[in-house]
Coordinates of C-alpha atoms in Angstrom, one line a residue:
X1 CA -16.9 -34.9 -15.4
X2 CA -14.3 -31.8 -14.5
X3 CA -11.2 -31.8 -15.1
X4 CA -8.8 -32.3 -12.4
X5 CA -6.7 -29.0 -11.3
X6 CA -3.3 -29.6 -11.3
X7 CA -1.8 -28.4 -7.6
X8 CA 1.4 -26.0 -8.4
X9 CA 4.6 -25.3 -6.7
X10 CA 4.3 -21.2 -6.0
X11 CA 7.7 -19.7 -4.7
X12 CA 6.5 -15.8 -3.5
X13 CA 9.6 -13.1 -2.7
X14 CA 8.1 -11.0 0.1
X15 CA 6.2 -11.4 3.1
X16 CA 4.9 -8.1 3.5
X17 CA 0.8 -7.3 3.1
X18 CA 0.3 -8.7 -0.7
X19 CA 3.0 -11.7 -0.1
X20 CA 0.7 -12.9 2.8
X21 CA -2.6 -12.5 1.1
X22 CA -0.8 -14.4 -2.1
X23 CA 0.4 -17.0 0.3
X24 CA -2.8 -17.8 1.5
X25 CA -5.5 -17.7 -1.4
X26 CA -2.8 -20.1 -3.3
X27 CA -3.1 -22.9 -0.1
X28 CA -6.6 -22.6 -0.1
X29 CA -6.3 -23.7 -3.4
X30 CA -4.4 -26.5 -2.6
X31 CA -0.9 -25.2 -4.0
X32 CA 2.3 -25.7 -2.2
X33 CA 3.5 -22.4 -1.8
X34 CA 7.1 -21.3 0.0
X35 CA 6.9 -17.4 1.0
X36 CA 10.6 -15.9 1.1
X37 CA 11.2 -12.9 3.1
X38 CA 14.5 -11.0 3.0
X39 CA 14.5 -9.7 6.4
X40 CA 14.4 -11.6 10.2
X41 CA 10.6 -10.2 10.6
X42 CA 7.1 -10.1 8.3
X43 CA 5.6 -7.3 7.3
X44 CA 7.2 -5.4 4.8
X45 CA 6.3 -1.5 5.8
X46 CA 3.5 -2.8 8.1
X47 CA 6.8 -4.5 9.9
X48 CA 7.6 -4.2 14.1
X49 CA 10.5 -5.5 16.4
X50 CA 11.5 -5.3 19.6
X51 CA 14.5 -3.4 20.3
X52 CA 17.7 -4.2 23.0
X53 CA 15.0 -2.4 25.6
X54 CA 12.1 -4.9 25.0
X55 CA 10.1 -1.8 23.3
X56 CA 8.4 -2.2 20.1
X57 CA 9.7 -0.1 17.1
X58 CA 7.2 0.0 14.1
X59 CA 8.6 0.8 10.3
X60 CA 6.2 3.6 9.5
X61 CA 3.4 5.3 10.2
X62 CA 0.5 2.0 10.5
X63 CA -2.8 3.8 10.1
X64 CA -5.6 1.3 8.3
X65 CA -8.5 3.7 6.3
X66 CA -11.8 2.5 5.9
X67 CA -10.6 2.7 2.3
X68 CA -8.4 -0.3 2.1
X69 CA -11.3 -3.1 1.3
X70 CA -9.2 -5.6 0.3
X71 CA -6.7 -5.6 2.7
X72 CA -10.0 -5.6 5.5
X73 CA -11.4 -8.3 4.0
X74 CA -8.4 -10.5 3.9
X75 CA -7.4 -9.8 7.5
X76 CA -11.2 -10.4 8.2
X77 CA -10.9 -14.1 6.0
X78 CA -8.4 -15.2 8.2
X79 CA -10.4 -13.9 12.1
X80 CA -8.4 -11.2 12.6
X81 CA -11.2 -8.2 11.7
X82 CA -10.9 -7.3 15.4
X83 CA -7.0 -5.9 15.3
X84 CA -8.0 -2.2 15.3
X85 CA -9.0 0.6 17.4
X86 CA -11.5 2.7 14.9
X87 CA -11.3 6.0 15.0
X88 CA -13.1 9.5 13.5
X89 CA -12.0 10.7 10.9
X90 CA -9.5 13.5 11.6
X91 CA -6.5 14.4 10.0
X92 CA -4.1 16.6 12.9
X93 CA -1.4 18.9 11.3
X94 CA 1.6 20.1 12.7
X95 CA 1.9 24.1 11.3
X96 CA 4.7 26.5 12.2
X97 CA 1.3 28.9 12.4
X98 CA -1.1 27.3 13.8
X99 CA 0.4 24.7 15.9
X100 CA -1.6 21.3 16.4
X101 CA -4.5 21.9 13.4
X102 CA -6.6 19.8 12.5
X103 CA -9.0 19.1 9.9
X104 CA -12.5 16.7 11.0
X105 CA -14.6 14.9 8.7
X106 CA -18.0 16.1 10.1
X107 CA -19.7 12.8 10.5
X108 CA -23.1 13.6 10.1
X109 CA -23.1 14.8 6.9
X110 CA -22.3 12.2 3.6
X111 CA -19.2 12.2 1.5
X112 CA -17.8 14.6 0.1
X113 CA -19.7 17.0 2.6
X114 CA -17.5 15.5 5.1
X115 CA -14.6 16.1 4.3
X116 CA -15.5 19.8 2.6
X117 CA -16.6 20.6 5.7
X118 CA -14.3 19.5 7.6
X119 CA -11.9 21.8 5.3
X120 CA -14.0 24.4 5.4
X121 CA -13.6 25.5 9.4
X122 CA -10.0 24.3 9.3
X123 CA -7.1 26.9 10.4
X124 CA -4.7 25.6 8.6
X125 CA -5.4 27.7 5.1
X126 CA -7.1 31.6 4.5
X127 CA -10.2 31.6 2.8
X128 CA -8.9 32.4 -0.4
X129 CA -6.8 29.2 -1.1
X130 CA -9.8 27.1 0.3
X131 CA -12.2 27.8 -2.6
X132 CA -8.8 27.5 -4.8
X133 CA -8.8 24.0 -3.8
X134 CA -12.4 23.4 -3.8
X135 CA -12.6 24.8 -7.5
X136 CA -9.2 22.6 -8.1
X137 CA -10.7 19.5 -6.8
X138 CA -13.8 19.2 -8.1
X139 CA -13.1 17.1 -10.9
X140 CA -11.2 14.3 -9.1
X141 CA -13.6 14.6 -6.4
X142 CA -16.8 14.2 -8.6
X143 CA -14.8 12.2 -11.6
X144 CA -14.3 8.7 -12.1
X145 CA -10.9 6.1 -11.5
X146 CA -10.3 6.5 -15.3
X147 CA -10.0 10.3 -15.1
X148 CA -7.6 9.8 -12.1
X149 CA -5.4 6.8 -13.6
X150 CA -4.6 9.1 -16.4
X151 CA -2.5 11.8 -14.3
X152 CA 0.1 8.4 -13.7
X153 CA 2.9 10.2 -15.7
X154 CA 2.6 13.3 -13.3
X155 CA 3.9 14.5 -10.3
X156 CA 0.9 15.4 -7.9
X157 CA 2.7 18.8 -6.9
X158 CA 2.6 19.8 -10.9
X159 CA -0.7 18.5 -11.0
X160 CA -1.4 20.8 -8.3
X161 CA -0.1 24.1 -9.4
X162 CA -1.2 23.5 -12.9
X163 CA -4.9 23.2 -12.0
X164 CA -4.8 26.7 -10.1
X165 CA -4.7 25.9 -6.3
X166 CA -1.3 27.4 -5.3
X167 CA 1.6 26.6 -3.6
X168 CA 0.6 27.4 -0.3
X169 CA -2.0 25.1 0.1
X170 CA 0.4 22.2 -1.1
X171 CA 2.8 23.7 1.5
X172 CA 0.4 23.6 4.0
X173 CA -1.7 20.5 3.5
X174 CA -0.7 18.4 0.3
X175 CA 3.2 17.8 1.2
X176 CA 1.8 16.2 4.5
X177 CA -1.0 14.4 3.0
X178 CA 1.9 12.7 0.3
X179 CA 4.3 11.5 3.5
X180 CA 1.5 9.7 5.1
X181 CA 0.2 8.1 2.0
X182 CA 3.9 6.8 0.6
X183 CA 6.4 8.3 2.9
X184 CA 7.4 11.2 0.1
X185 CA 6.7 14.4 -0.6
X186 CA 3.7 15.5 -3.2
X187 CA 6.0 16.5 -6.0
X188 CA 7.9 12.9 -5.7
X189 CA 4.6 10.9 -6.2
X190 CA 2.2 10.3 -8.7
X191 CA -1.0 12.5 -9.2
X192 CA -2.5 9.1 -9.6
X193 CA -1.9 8.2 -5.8
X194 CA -3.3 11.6 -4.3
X195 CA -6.1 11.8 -6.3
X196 CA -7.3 8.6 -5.8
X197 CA -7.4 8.9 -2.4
X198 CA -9.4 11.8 -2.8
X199 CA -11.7 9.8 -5.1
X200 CA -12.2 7.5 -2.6
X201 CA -12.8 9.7 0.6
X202 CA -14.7 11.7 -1.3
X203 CA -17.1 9.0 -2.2
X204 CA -17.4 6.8 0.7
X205 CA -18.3 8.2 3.7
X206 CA -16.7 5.3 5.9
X207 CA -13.3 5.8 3.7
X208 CA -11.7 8.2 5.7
X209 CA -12.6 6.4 9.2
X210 CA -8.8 5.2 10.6
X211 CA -7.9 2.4 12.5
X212 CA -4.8 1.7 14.7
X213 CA -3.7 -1.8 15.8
X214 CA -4.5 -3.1 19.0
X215 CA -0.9 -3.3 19.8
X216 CA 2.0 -4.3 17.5
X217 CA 1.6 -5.1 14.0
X218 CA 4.1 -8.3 14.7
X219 CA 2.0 -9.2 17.4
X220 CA -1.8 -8.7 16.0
X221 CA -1.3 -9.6 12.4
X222 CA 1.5 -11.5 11.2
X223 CA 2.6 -13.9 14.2
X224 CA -1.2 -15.1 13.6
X225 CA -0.8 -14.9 9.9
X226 CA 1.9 -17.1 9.8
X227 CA 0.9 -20.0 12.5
X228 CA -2.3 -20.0 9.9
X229 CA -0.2 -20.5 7.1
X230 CA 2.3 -23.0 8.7
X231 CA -0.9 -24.6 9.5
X232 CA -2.0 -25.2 5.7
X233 CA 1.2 -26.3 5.3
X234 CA 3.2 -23.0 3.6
X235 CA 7.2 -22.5 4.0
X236 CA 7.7 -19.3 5.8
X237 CA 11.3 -18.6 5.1
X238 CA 13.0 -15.4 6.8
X239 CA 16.8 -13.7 5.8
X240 CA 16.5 -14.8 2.3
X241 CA 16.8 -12.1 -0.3
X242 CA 16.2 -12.9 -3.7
X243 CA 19.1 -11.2 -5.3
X244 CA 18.3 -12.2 -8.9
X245 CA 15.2 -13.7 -10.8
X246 CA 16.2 -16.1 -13.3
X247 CA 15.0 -15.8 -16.9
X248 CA 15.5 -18.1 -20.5
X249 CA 14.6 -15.6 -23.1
X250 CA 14.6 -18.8 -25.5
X251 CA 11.8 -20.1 -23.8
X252 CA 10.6 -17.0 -22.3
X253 CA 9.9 -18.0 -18.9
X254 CA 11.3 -17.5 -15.5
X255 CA 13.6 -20.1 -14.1
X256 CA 14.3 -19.8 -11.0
X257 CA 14.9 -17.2 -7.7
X258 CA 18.1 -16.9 -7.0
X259 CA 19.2 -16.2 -3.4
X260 CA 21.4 -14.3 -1.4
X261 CA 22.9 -17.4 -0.1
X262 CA 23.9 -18.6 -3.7
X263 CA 21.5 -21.0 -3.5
X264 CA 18.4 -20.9 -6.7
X265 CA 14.7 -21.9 -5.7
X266 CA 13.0 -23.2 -8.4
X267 CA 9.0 -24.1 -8.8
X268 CA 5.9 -23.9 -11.1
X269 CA 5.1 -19.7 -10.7
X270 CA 6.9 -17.3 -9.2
X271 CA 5.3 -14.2 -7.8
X272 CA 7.1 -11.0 -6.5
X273 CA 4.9 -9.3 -3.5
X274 CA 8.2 -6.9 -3.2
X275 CA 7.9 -2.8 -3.2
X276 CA 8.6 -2.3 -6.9
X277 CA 12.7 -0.7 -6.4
X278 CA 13.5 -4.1 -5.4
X279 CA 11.9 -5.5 -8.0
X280 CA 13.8 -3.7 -10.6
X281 CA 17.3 -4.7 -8.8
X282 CA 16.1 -8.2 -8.9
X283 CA 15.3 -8.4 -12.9
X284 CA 17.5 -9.4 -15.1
X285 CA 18.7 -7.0 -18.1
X286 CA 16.4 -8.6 -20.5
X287 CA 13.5 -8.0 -18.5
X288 CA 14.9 -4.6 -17.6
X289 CA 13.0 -2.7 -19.7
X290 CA 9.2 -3.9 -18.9
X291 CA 7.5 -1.2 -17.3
X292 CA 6.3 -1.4 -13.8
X293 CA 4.6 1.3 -11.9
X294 CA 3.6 1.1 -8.7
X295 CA 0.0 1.5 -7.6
X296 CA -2.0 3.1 -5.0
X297 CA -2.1 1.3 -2.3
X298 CA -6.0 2.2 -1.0
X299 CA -7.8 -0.7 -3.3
X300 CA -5.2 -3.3 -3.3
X301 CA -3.4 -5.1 -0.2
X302 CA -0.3 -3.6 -1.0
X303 CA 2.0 -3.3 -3.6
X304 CA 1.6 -4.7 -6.8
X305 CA 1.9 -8.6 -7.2
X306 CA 3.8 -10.2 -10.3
X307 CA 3.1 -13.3 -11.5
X308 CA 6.1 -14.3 -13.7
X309 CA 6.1 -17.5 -15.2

């Protein structure tokens, strides 16, 4: 005889990629789950609205890699594997030298060939700081996910110079690389996040493959998303910022959300899908001090996901 499961009231604080994904595995499970987000649309830095023109304005830069497994096969749990255009893998440059440069993954040959290849006949560096990087590289590109969660504590810029490849090929290529993968520059993100994209495009040849939605984000992913959540009977709630999360350090557990409106939401486990800055705003001093990092974003849907109970 099993024992019965206990259903749970889940309160989530935001509805970007991760909130979603939270939001739905916990109704399948038969939990009631309220999703809060703190602005008027979903998404989080996947997010799109309309303007006072009618045009659509998108947050950032929306580009799905081959690499991003789980957020595929989440969008592709819930029928929506057909939202993007696919296509080759190319990175395209814009250099004060060389104008419009690119550099092609040569798809006929495996990974890493690829991408070395593709490096290879590129304009955008001499000769010289191309076998730098090759030699530079080698290790992350041939190594393992422990080797590259060790360089955390490291700026990918240091990282970088120290292992011999120069500053003008993190001019050139790196710095660019860094503002497409977390919207700073190399020497203001972890090694940890440009290597493991490395990792992974160097060992999959489908990785570096990019897809574009089929239109808006707003439009193709979350308006669906969220009909298919109302539908299982979650509360999308939008303009609701958690400004505090509510702790009892004499029973160690979390309280409560409180909310920008004064008001406190209360249930069973709280999860925080929000980028990790707002996390930090929202913990209280006695929490302060756990340590949070925040992850690359290639293997999970999105940021991190906190359960706090």
């Amino acid at each position: 005889m099993g024992i019965e499961r206990v259903t749970m009231r889940v309160i989530i604080a935001g509805a970007g990629p991760a909130g979603f994904a939270c939001a739905k595995w916990l109704a399948d499970r038969g939990d009631e789950v309220v999703l809060l987000e703190k602005r008027a649309v979903p998404g989080g830095k996947v997010s799109a609205w309309k303007d006072a023109d009618g045009d659509w304005v998108e947050s950032g830069l929306h580009v799905f890699f081959g690499a991003y497994h789980n957020l595929l096969g989440f969008l592709a749990e819930c029928g929506l594997s057909d939202s993007f255009d696919w296509k080759p893998a190319e990175m395209i440059f814009a250099s004060p030298t060389h104008g419009l440069a690119p550099i092609r993954f040569i798809p006929w040959l495996p990974a890493p060939l690829n991408g070395l290849g593709g490096v290879a006949v590129s304009p955008l560096l001499p000769t010289r700081d191309k076998l730098r990087m090759g030699l530079g590289l080698i290790r992350p590109i041939f190594g393992s996910q422990a080797y590259v969660d060790g360089q955390d504590n490291e700026s990918y810029a240091s990282w970088h110079l120290r292992h011999g490849m120069g500053q003008h090929s993190l001019d050139a290529v790196m710095h660019t690389m860094a503002l497409a993968l977390n919207f700073q520059r190399a020497d203001k993100v972890s090694a940890k996040l440009m290597l493991t994209a490395l990792l992974h495009f160097a060992k999959e040849t489908d990785a570096p493959k990019m897809g574009l939605v089929k239109g808006s984000p707003h439009e193709r992913l979350w308006v669906p998303l969220i009909a298919k959540l109302q539908g299982q009977g979650v509360q999308v709630v939008f303009n609701r910022r958690v400004e505090q999360i509510r702790y009892d350090a004499s029973e160690n557990r979390v309280t409560g959300f409180a909310l920008d409106d004064g008001s406190v939401i209360t249930g069973d486990l709280y999860i925080s899908a929000m980028p990790v800055h707002s996390l930090r705003k929202a913990l209280p001093e006695s929490l302060s001090l756990i340590h949070i990092s925040e992850p690359t974003r290639l293997r999970r849907i999105s940021y991190a996901v906190f359960c706090l109970k």
